[in-house]
Short mmCIF file of C-alpha atoms in Angstrom, two decimals:
data_model
loop_
_atom_site.label_atom_id
_atom_site.label_comp_id
_atom_site.label_asym_id
_atom_site.label_seq_id
_atom_site.Cartn_x
_atom_site.Cartn_y
_atom_site.Cartn_z
CA MET Y 1 144.45 -287.85 -126.24
CA GLY Y 2 142.06 -285.75 -128.52
CA LYS Y 3 140.04 -287.58 -129.64
CA VAL Y 4 139.75 -289.33 -126.77
CA GLY Y 5 139.58 -285.74 -124.65
CA LEU Y 6 137.01 -285.32 -126.92
CA ILE Y 7 134.80 -288.79 -125.92
CA ILE Y 8 134.90 -287.65 -122.04
CA GLY Y 9 133.85 -284.11 -123.16
CA ARG Y 10 130.84 -286.07 -124.63
CA GLU Y 11 130.04 -288.78 -121.86
CA TYR Y 12 130.62 -286.39 -118.85
CA LEU Y 13 128.31 -283.46 -119.92
CA THR Y 14 125.79 -286.21 -121.34
CA ARG Y 15 125.71 -287.55 -117.60
CA VAL Y 16 126.30 -284.25 -115.21
CA ARG Y 17 123.28 -282.18 -117.17
CA LYS Y 18 120.63 -284.86 -116.28
CA LYS Y 19 117.99 -284.49 -113.88
CA SER Y 20 118.66 -287.33 -112.20
CA PHE Y 21 122.49 -287.11 -111.31
CA ILE Y 22 121.53 -282.83 -109.92
CA ILE Y 23 118.55 -284.82 -108.35
CA MET Y 24 121.38 -287.56 -106.34
CA THR Y 25 123.59 -284.47 -106.16
CA ILE Y 26 121.54 -282.27 -103.84
CA LEU Y 27 119.99 -284.75 -101.75
CA GLY Y 28 122.81 -287.23 -100.92
CA PRO Y 29 124.65 -284.52 -99.04
CA LEU Y 30 121.06 -283.91 -97.32
CA LEU Y 31 120.58 -287.26 -96.15
CA ILE Y 32 123.82 -288.00 -95.64
CA GLY Y 33 124.22 -284.95 -93.28
CA ALA Y 34 120.61 -285.46 -91.80
CA PHE Y 35 121.76 -288.66 -90.14
CA ILE Y 36 125.32 -288.12 -88.39
CA THR Y 37 122.94 -285.25 -86.90
CA LEU Y 38 120.26 -286.76 -85.73
CA THR Y 39 122.96 -290.02 -84.48
CA ILE Y 40 125.14 -287.31 -82.70
CA TRP Y 41 121.34 -285.86 -81.14
CA LEU Y 42 119.95 -289.72 -80.03
CA THR Y 43 123.68 -290.12 -78.20
CA ILE Y 44 123.51 -286.82 -76.40
CA GLY Y 45 120.22 -287.37 -75.55
CA GLU Y 46 121.91 -290.47 -73.34
CA SER Y 47 123.29 -287.88 -70.86
CA THR Y 48 119.93 -286.67 -70.29
CA MET Y 49 119.90 -287.09 -66.32
CA HIS Y 50 117.29 -288.95 -65.67
CA ARG Y 51 115.55 -289.02 -61.94
CA VAL Y 52 114.16 -291.98 -60.66
CA LEU Y 53 110.86 -291.82 -57.97
CA VAL Y 54 110.87 -295.60 -56.88
CA VAL Y 55 107.58 -296.26 -54.77
CA ASP Y 56 107.70 -299.60 -53.04
CA GLU Y 57 105.08 -299.48 -50.05
CA ILE Y 58 106.18 -303.05 -48.75
CA GLY Y 59 109.25 -301.60 -47.99
CA LEU Y 60 111.08 -303.96 -49.97
CA THR Y 61 114.07 -302.01 -52.16
CA LYS Y 62 115.01 -299.72 -49.18
CA ASN Y 63 118.01 -297.69 -50.81
CA THR Y 64 119.05 -300.30 -52.95
CA PHE Y 65 119.02 -298.78 -56.05
CA ARG Y 66 122.48 -297.84 -57.28
CA ASP Y 67 123.03 -294.41 -59.15
CA LYS Y 68 124.47 -293.85 -61.94
CA PRO Y 69 125.86 -290.21 -63.84
CA THR Y 70 123.16 -290.27 -66.00
CA ILE Y 71 120.14 -292.10 -63.08
CA LYS Y 72 119.46 -291.03 -59.91
CA PHE Y 73 117.07 -292.99 -57.99
CA THR Y 74 115.40 -291.97 -54.58
CA SER Y 75 113.36 -294.37 -52.53
CA TYR Y 76 109.46 -293.39 -51.56
CA ASP Y 77 107.63 -295.55 -49.17
CA LYS Y 78 104.88 -294.08 -49.25
CA HIS Y 79 101.38 -293.94 -51.96
CA TYR Y 80 101.76 -291.71 -55.07
CA SER Y 81 99.41 -291.52 -58.22
CA ALA Y 82 100.10 -291.49 -61.24
CA GLN Y 83 98.83 -287.91 -61.09
CA GLU Y 84 100.30 -286.51 -58.80
CA PHE Y 85 103.76 -287.64 -60.71
CA LEU Y 86 102.24 -285.56 -64.18
CA GLU Y 87 101.89 -282.30 -61.22
CA ASN Y 88 105.15 -283.23 -60.41
CA GLU Y 89 108.55 -281.59 -61.81
CA THR Y 90 111.10 -282.89 -59.33
CA TYR Y 91 110.87 -286.73 -61.33
CA ASP Y 92 111.72 -288.20 -65.46
CA LEU Y 93 110.02 -292.23 -64.19
CA VAL Y 94 108.75 -293.94 -61.52
CA LEU Y 95 108.79 -297.11 -60.84
CA TYR Y 96 106.07 -299.04 -58.37
CA VAL Y 97 107.18 -302.16 -56.78
CA ASN Y 98 104.34 -304.06 -55.10
CA GLU Y 99 103.72 -307.34 -54.18
CA LYS Y 100 102.80 -307.94 -58.08
CA THR Y 101 106.41 -307.80 -58.60
CA ILE Y 102 106.78 -310.51 -55.92
CA ASN Y 103 104.67 -312.98 -56.78
CA GLY Y 104 104.04 -311.71 -60.97
CA ASP Y 105 107.74 -310.17 -61.78
CA LYS Y 106 106.21 -307.10 -62.72
CA ALA Y 107 106.28 -303.39 -61.67
CA LEU Y 108 105.42 -300.23 -63.23
CA LEU Y 109 107.20 -297.87 -64.95
CA LEU Y 110 105.80 -294.53 -65.80
CA TYR Y 111 107.13 -292.18 -67.71
CA LYS Y 112 106.85 -288.43 -69.52
CA LYS Y 113 109.22 -289.13 -72.12
CA ILE Y 114 110.06 -292.82 -72.79
CA PRO Y 115 113.35 -293.43 -71.36
CA SER Y 116 116.11 -295.07 -74.34
CA LEU Y 117 116.30 -298.79 -74.18
CA SER Y 118 119.36 -298.51 -72.74
CA VAL Y 119 117.90 -296.72 -69.30
CA GLN Y 120 114.80 -299.44 -68.80
CA SER Y 121 117.93 -302.01 -69.12
CA TYR Y 122 119.88 -300.74 -66.81
CA ILE Y 123 116.77 -299.93 -64.17
CA ASN Y 124 115.55 -303.43 -64.74
CA SER Y 125 118.71 -305.05 -64.00
CA GLU Y 126 119.16 -302.88 -60.74
CA LEU Y 127 115.23 -304.32 -59.92
CA ASP Y 128 116.76 -307.72 -60.78
CA ALA Y 129 119.58 -306.90 -58.76
CA VAL Y 130 117.17 -305.85 -56.16
CA MET Y 131 114.13 -309.16 -56.30
CA GLU Y 132 116.91 -312.00 -56.07
CA SER Y 133 118.83 -310.14 -52.69
CA TYR Y 134 115.05 -310.45 -52.05
CA ARG Y 135 114.18 -313.96 -52.98
CA LEU Y 136 117.69 -314.80 -50.29
CA MET Y 137 116.74 -313.55 -48.22
CA LYS Y 138 113.64 -314.73 -47.58
CA ALA Y 139 115.24 -318.87 -48.25
CA ASN Y 140 116.05 -320.89 -45.41
CA THR Y 141 119.27 -318.92 -44.24
CA GLY Y 142 120.16 -318.39 -40.76
CA PRO Y 143 120.48 -314.64 -39.51
CA GLU Y 144 123.97 -314.05 -40.37
CA VAL Y 145 123.49 -315.06 -43.92
CA GLN Y 146 120.07 -312.94 -44.51
CA LYS Y 147 122.73 -310.16 -42.84
CA PHE Y 148 125.01 -310.68 -45.20
CA ILE Y 149 122.78 -310.43 -47.92
CA GLN Y 150 120.66 -307.78 -46.95
CA ASP Y 151 123.83 -305.14 -46.61
CA GLU Y 152 127.07 -307.02 -47.97
CA TYR Y 153 125.59 -309.08 -51.46
CA PRO Y 154 124.69 -305.52 -53.33
CA ASN Y 155 128.01 -304.05 -53.41
CA ILE Y 156 129.62 -307.35 -53.71
CA LYS Y 157 127.43 -307.95 -56.68
CA ARG Y 158 128.36 -305.25 -59.70
CA HIS Y 159 128.70 -304.80 -63.06
CA ILE Y 160 132.12 -304.60 -64.15
CA GLU Y 161 132.06 -302.76 -67.15
CA LEU Y 162 135.24 -303.69 -69.49
CA ASP Y 163 137.58 -301.05 -70.60
CA THR Y 164 139.09 -302.36 -73.86
CA ARG Y 165 142.45 -300.31 -74.84
CA ASN Y 166 145.46 -300.70 -77.19
CA ALA Y 167 147.84 -301.56 -74.99
CA GLU Y 168 150.61 -299.89 -76.53
CA SER Y 169 148.59 -296.91 -77.89
CA GLY Y 170 146.37 -296.34 -75.03
CA GLU Y 171 143.08 -296.53 -77.64
CA ALA Y 172 140.59 -297.62 -76.46
CA GLY Y 173 138.52 -300.44 -78.57
CA LYS Y 174 135.39 -299.03 -78.58
CA GLN Y 175 136.74 -296.11 -80.80
CA LYS Y 176 138.21 -298.62 -83.70
CA HIS Y 177 134.81 -299.99 -84.07
CA TYR Y 178 133.19 -296.74 -84.08
CA ALA Y 179 135.47 -295.65 -86.72
CA ALA Y 180 135.46 -299.22 -88.48
CA VAL Y 181 131.59 -297.86 -88.57
CA VAL Y 182 132.25 -294.82 -90.89
CA GLY Y 183 135.10 -296.59 -92.78
CA TYR Y 184 131.70 -298.63 -93.24
CA ILE Y 185 130.23 -296.11 -94.52
CA PHE Y 186 132.67 -294.92 -97.44
CA ALA Y 187 132.97 -298.81 -97.99
CA LEU Y 188 129.16 -298.77 -98.96
CA LEU Y 189 129.63 -295.64 -100.94
CA ILE Y 190 132.12 -297.99 -102.90
CA TYR Y 191 130.33 -300.53 -103.58
CA MET Y 192 127.36 -298.51 -104.76
CA PHE Y 193 129.32 -295.97 -107.12
CA ILE Y 194 131.34 -298.91 -108.46
CA PHE Y 195 127.95 -301.13 -109.47
CA LEU Y 196 126.36 -297.36 -110.08
CA TYR Y 197 128.56 -296.23 -112.52
CA GLY Y 198 130.05 -299.82 -113.86
CA VAL Y 199 126.26 -300.66 -115.26
CA GLN Y 200 125.75 -296.50 -116.22
CA VAL Y 201 129.24 -298.05 -118.97
CA MET Y 202 127.67 -301.29 -119.86
CA ARG Y 203 124.14 -299.31 -120.61
CA GLY Y 204 126.21 -296.15 -122.60
CA VAL Y 205 128.30 -300.08 -124.71
CA ILE Y 206 125.54 -301.52 -125.25
CA GLU Y 207 122.86 -298.61 -126.85
CA GLU Y 208 125.30 -297.26 -128.60
CA LYS Y 209 126.25 -300.59 -130.25
CA THR Y 210 122.83 -301.00 -130.68
CA ASN Y 211 121.87 -297.80 -132.00
CA ARG Y 212 124.31 -298.68 -135.31
CA ILE Y 213 126.39 -295.34 -133.49
CA VAL Y 214 129.43 -297.38 -132.36
CA GLU Y 215 130.25 -297.86 -136.19
CA ILE Y 216 130.66 -294.42 -136.48
CA VAL Y 217 132.92 -293.40 -133.68
CA ILE Y 218 135.51 -297.08 -134.38
CA SER Y 219 136.05 -295.08 -137.79
CA SER Y 220 138.15 -292.42 -135.83
CA VAL Y 221 139.38 -293.67 -133.12
CA LYS Y 222 140.07 -297.32 -131.95
CA PRO Y 223 137.65 -299.83 -130.01
CA PHE Y 224 139.98 -299.45 -126.83
CA GLN Y 225 140.31 -295.39 -127.20
CA LEU Y 226 136.74 -295.70 -127.36
CA MET Y 227 136.03 -298.22 -124.42
CA MET Y 228 138.64 -295.69 -121.80
CA GLY Y 229 137.15 -292.77 -123.07
CA LYS Y 230 133.58 -293.71 -122.14
CA ILE Y 231 135.04 -295.91 -118.38
CA ILE Y 232 136.78 -292.24 -117.99
CA GLY Y 233 133.96 -289.82 -118.97
CA ILE Y 234 131.92 -291.47 -116.10
CA ALA Y 235 134.30 -291.73 -114.08
CA LEU Y 236 134.56 -287.55 -113.42
CA VAL Y 237 131.18 -288.23 -113.22
CA GLY Y 238 130.96 -290.33 -110.24
CA LEU Y 239 134.59 -287.80 -108.48
CA THR Y 240 132.55 -284.59 -109.63
CA GLN Y 241 129.38 -286.29 -107.60
CA PHE Y 242 130.83 -287.24 -104.82
CA PHE Y 243 133.23 -283.80 -104.51
CA LEU Y 244 130.03 -281.98 -104.54
CA TRP Y 245 128.75 -284.59 -102.03
CA VAL Y 246 132.16 -283.89 -99.65
CA VAL Y 247 131.66 -280.10 -99.65
CA LEU Y 248 127.72 -279.18 -99.22
CA THR Y 249 128.45 -282.49 -96.95
CA GLY Y 250 130.97 -280.47 -94.93
CA VAL Y 251 128.27 -277.51 -95.00
CA ILE Y 252 125.96 -279.29 -93.50
CA LEU Y 253 127.37 -280.54 -90.93
CA PHE Y 254 129.46 -276.85 -90.09
CA VAL Y 255 125.71 -275.47 -89.65
CA SER Y 256 124.48 -278.30 -87.86
CA GLN Y 257 127.11 -277.98 -85.41
CA MET Y 258 126.88 -274.52 -84.90
CA ILE Y 259 122.84 -274.69 -84.45
CA PHE Y 260 121.88 -278.24 -83.17
CA PHE Y 261 125.42 -278.81 -80.56
CA PRO Y 262 126.69 -274.91 -79.44
CA ASP Y 263 127.75 -276.28 -75.85
CA PHE Y 264 130.30 -278.56 -78.21
CA TYR Y 265 131.72 -275.81 -80.54
CA ASP Y 266 134.45 -274.09 -78.34
CA PRO Y 267 137.81 -274.39 -80.28
CA ALA Y 268 139.54 -272.87 -77.34
CA ASN Y 269 138.81 -276.29 -75.09
CA GLN Y 270 139.29 -278.10 -77.38
CA ALA Y 271 142.18 -276.82 -78.58
CA ASN Y 272 143.31 -277.69 -74.30
CA ILE Y 273 142.35 -281.11 -75.30
CA THR Y 274 144.73 -281.05 -77.55
CA GLN Y 275 147.26 -280.05 -75.21
CA VAL Y 276 146.60 -282.13 -73.04
CA ALA Y 277 146.54 -285.02 -75.06
CA SER Y 278 149.99 -284.03 -76.72
CA THR Y 279 151.86 -284.54 -73.43
CA VAL Y 280 149.88 -287.29 -72.18
CA ASN Y 281 152.50 -290.26 -71.96
CA PRO Y 282 149.70 -293.80 -73.73
CA GLU Y 283 150.25 -294.84 -70.00
CA GLN Y 284 148.33 -292.67 -67.70
CA LEU Y 285 145.69 -292.19 -70.35
CA VAL Y 286 144.53 -295.23 -69.23
CA ALA Y 287 145.77 -295.09 -65.63
CA ASN Y 288 144.42 -291.28 -64.79
CA ASN Y 289 141.63 -291.38 -67.93
CA ALA Y 290 143.09 -288.16 -68.87
CA ILE Y 291 141.87 -287.62 -71.72
CA ASN Y 292 137.92 -288.28 -71.42
CA PHE Y 293 134.97 -287.29 -73.47
CA GLU Y 294 132.41 -286.61 -71.65
CA GLN Y 295 130.50 -284.82 -74.65
CA ASN Y 296 129.94 -287.35 -76.86
CA GLU Y 297 131.97 -289.93 -78.43
CA ILE Y 298 129.77 -290.19 -81.50
CA TYR Y 299 130.54 -286.39 -82.14
CA GLU Y 300 134.26 -286.55 -80.69
CA LEU Y 301 135.03 -289.28 -83.66
CA VAL Y 302 133.40 -287.45 -86.90
CA PHE Y 303 134.95 -283.78 -85.47
CA HIS Y 304 138.00 -284.78 -84.24
CA ARG Y 305 139.17 -288.02 -84.12
CA ILE Y 306 138.43 -289.80 -88.01
CA ASN Y 307 141.87 -288.66 -90.58
CA TRP Y 308 139.71 -287.11 -92.45
CA PRO Y 309 142.36 -286.07 -95.44
CA LEU Y 310 143.71 -289.75 -95.12
CA LEU Y 311 140.11 -290.88 -95.55
CA LEU Y 312 139.14 -289.00 -98.29
CA GLY Y 313 142.12 -289.45 -99.94
CA MET Y 314 142.39 -293.57 -99.57
CA PHE Y 315 138.54 -293.40 -100.45
CA LEU Y 316 139.53 -291.20 -104.09
CA PHE Y 317 141.46 -294.31 -104.86
CA PHE Y 318 139.72 -296.79 -103.81
CA PHE Y 319 136.86 -296.07 -104.92
CA LEU Y 320 138.94 -295.25 -109.07
CA GLY Y 321 141.23 -298.41 -108.32
CA GLY Y 322 138.36 -300.08 -108.79
CA TYR Y 323 135.49 -298.24 -110.58
CA LEU Y 324 138.07 -298.31 -113.77
CA MET Y 325 139.43 -301.72 -113.08
CA TYR Y 326 135.13 -303.44 -113.02
CA SER Y 327 134.11 -300.78 -115.12
CA ALA Y 328 136.75 -302.11 -117.41
CA LEU Y 329 134.78 -305.37 -117.04
CA PHE Y 330 131.36 -304.27 -117.12
CA ALA Y 331 132.13 -302.19 -120.65
CA ALA Y 332 133.21 -305.72 -122.00
CA ILE Y 333 130.05 -307.63 -120.89
CA GLY Y 334 128.52 -304.55 -123.29
CA ALA Y 335 130.98 -304.81 -126.26
CA ALA Y 336 130.57 -308.74 -126.41
CA VAL Y 337 125.61 -309.08 -126.17
CA ASP Y 338 123.22 -307.73 -128.44
CA SER Y 339 120.38 -306.71 -125.12
CA GLU Y 340 120.74 -305.53 -121.53
CA SER Y 341 119.18 -309.15 -121.18
CA ASP Y 342 121.59 -311.53 -122.86
CA THR Y 343 124.25 -310.10 -119.56
CA GLN Y 344 122.79 -311.43 -116.72
CA GLN Y 345 125.44 -314.88 -118.31
CA PHE Y 346 128.35 -312.42 -117.55
CA MET Y 347 127.43 -310.47 -114.54
CA MET Y 348 127.66 -313.67 -111.85
CA PRO Y 349 131.09 -313.37 -111.96
CA ILE Y 350 131.32 -309.79 -111.38
CA THR Y 351 128.89 -309.32 -109.32
CA ILE Y 352 129.72 -312.39 -106.68
CA PRO Y 353 133.84 -310.61 -105.93
CA LEU Y 354 132.14 -307.60 -105.19
CA VAL Y 355 128.38 -308.22 -102.63
CA PHE Y 356 131.51 -311.57 -101.06
CA GLY Y 357 133.53 -307.74 -100.32
CA PHE Y 358 130.26 -306.34 -98.91
CA ILE Y 359 129.70 -308.64 -96.98
CA VAL Y 360 133.25 -309.41 -95.35
CA SER Y 361 133.29 -305.41 -94.46
CA GLN Y 362 130.02 -306.22 -92.60
CA MET Y 363 132.16 -308.99 -90.70
CA ALA Y 364 135.34 -306.58 -90.17
CA ILE Y 365 133.06 -304.31 -87.76
CA GLU Y 366 133.06 -306.94 -85.66
CA ASN Y 367 136.22 -309.13 -86.37
CA PRO Y 368 138.40 -306.72 -88.07
CA GLU Y 369 141.90 -309.40 -86.95
CA SER Y 370 139.93 -312.51 -88.92
CA ASN Y 371 142.25 -313.89 -92.26
CA ALA Y 372 139.13 -313.43 -94.19
CA VAL Y 373 139.32 -309.50 -93.84
CA PHE Y 374 143.32 -309.12 -94.27
CA TRP Y 375 143.08 -311.04 -97.43
CA SER Y 376 139.90 -309.23 -98.45
CA SER Y 377 141.11 -306.19 -98.69
CA ILE Y 378 144.06 -307.18 -100.06
CA ILE Y 379 142.73 -308.83 -103.73
CA PRO Y 380 141.92 -306.50 -105.26
CA PHE Y 381 138.36 -306.84 -107.00
CA THR Y 382 137.39 -306.80 -102.98
CA SER Y 383 139.96 -304.58 -101.39
CA PRO Y 384 138.41 -301.21 -103.24
CA VAL Y 385 135.88 -301.83 -100.24
CA VAL Y 386 137.03 -304.15 -97.36
CA MET Y 387 139.97 -302.13 -96.99
CA MET Y 388 138.13 -298.55 -96.51
CA VAL Y 389 137.08 -300.19 -92.90
CA ARG Y 390 140.85 -300.91 -92.05
CA VAL Y 391 141.73 -297.34 -93.04
CA ALA Y 392 138.95 -295.66 -91.04
CA MET Y 393 140.28 -297.75 -87.58
CA GLY Y 394 143.99 -297.25 -88.37
CA PHE Y 395 147.23 -299.26 -88.69
CA GLU Y 396 149.32 -300.87 -86.02
CA PRO Y 397 152.96 -299.52 -86.30
CA GLY Y 398 154.73 -302.12 -88.70
CA THR Y 399 151.63 -303.42 -91.04
CA GLU Y 400 151.56 -299.86 -92.85
CA TRP Y 401 152.87 -301.48 -95.64
CA GLN Y 402 149.95 -304.03 -96.07
CA LEU Y 403 148.29 -300.53 -97.50
CA PHE Y 404 150.51 -299.71 -100.03
CA LEU Y 405 150.39 -303.70 -101.30
CA SER Y 406 146.98 -303.69 -101.15
CA MET Y 407 146.87 -300.18 -103.54
CA GLY Y 408 150.18 -301.99 -105.68
CA LEU Y 409 147.61 -304.92 -106.23
CA LEU Y 410 145.15 -302.71 -107.39
CA ILE Y 411 146.52 -300.71 -109.57
CA ALA Y 412 147.97 -304.41 -110.98
CA GLY Y 413 145.02 -306.06 -110.99
CA PHE Y 414 143.28 -302.42 -112.89
CA ILE Y 415 145.86 -302.87 -115.73
CA PHE Y 416 145.35 -306.62 -115.72
CA CYS Y 417 141.43 -306.07 -116.21
CA THR Y 418 141.61 -303.18 -118.84
CA TRP Y 419 144.29 -304.98 -120.94
CA LEU Y 420 141.85 -308.06 -120.92
CA ALA Y 421 138.94 -306.41 -121.30
CA GLY Y 422 139.95 -304.11 -124.48
CA LYS Y 423 140.88 -307.49 -126.43
CA ILE Y 424 137.08 -308.30 -126.19
CA TYR Y 425 135.76 -305.20 -126.73
CA ARG Y 426 137.94 -304.72 -129.58
CA THR Y 427 136.05 -307.66 -131.14
CA GLY Y 428 132.53 -307.82 -129.92
CA ILE Y 429 131.77 -304.46 -130.55
CA LEU Y 430 131.25 -304.65 -134.25
CA LEU Y 431 129.55 -308.23 -133.50
CA TYR Y 432 126.05 -308.29 -134.66
CA GLY Y 433 123.34 -311.50 -134.19
CA LYS Y 434 125.60 -314.08 -132.04
CA LYS Y 435 125.23 -315.47 -128.96
CA VAL Y 436 128.27 -315.33 -127.54
CA SER Y 437 129.65 -318.27 -124.80
CA TYR Y 438 132.85 -317.97 -122.28
CA LYS Y 439 134.68 -320.26 -124.53
CA GLU Y 440 134.01 -317.35 -127.27
CA LEU Y 441 135.45 -314.99 -125.15
CA TRP Y 442 138.22 -316.58 -124.54
CA LYS Y 443 138.82 -317.09 -128.14
CA TRP Y 444 138.78 -313.12 -127.70
CA ILE Y 445 140.93 -312.54 -125.19
CA PHE Y 446 144.09 -314.65 -127.64
CA TYR Y 447 142.56 -313.49 -130.82
CA LYS Y 448 145.54 -312.37 -132.72
CA GLY Y 449 144.60 -309.87 -135.30
#
């Protein structure tokens, strides 16, 4: 371990002293913290009350717009100018319904602050329903049908909000999809880290081989020790950066929580919610909607519902497992070639599984129960990326074995790839001036010397 330790220390100190490492270590948490804070802030904006004045001088709507918790409609059958709207703070939006709406299918919505797309969509859907009733009234229908359309139809035709929940736990399906997005962010980090630091390993090997430094080092240590020292040293650089990211991001989120969302920071209220959740069974949760996180779903997900210790622990495991497995292969490629331009032919077999895993992790957000997601989260070459989405979503009772199977196979995959890469590295690291083919690599793997 003494010589390997020296190699690890050299690789580690050389990289953590670089300006690029220091800049990214500081910039990363700032970007992540800003992204999460902005997302929560934008979703809180959705809970803002919008007071809409419906100006209908032709008497078409007649209080048929339906309110919702964040949108309240008020009908007005007289002239109301834009200037009056600007001078009056009673309303946030003004919707004009007139002849153009009937004949040209157009309506004007004035605002002081532009509403979100969801608010605009709801107002538009209500207006569509009103116009639909109006057109039915104008059709050749009798008085009884017209009375029905005018009085009963608007109340009969309603939008049904589908509340998807797990039958056993009562957990909302929407929360699972939100959690999947958090897992996808971690999957993206692993994908980036494996490529970033794996390529660093490969370039480091090529550089030392080109400069003939490796010939001096090989005289003191075995090729396998040199390869593992380089891989572990760079892995420690990645872990250091990740640890600093977690700490700095946690501090930034805590500060942003205190500054931008002080109303949400109420420990007594959160303790009460937790106590209620622990004493109410799932059926009551569904029936009575006992846990009604009205404050903000994203906020609750980020600060209270995600199992961060498990998620961070699994991130470390799958990052290390994936990195060690892929970086060994990257090191083997670096040892087999004389320059970076010669690496292209060997890069594709390594990058395709990783890119495929990244694509499947995106699919896991929409369809987490698909076979592609299951097998990609088990197979070692894609599991470091895909399994993070499943970990964030949580496992159903009785399916935890899938996580342990994936972890076990990843360890086995790392051992196999390290053995394979060691065989190639041992022969290729001192070979110069020869274009290596896959056939040549195959011979190296089974070479006994």
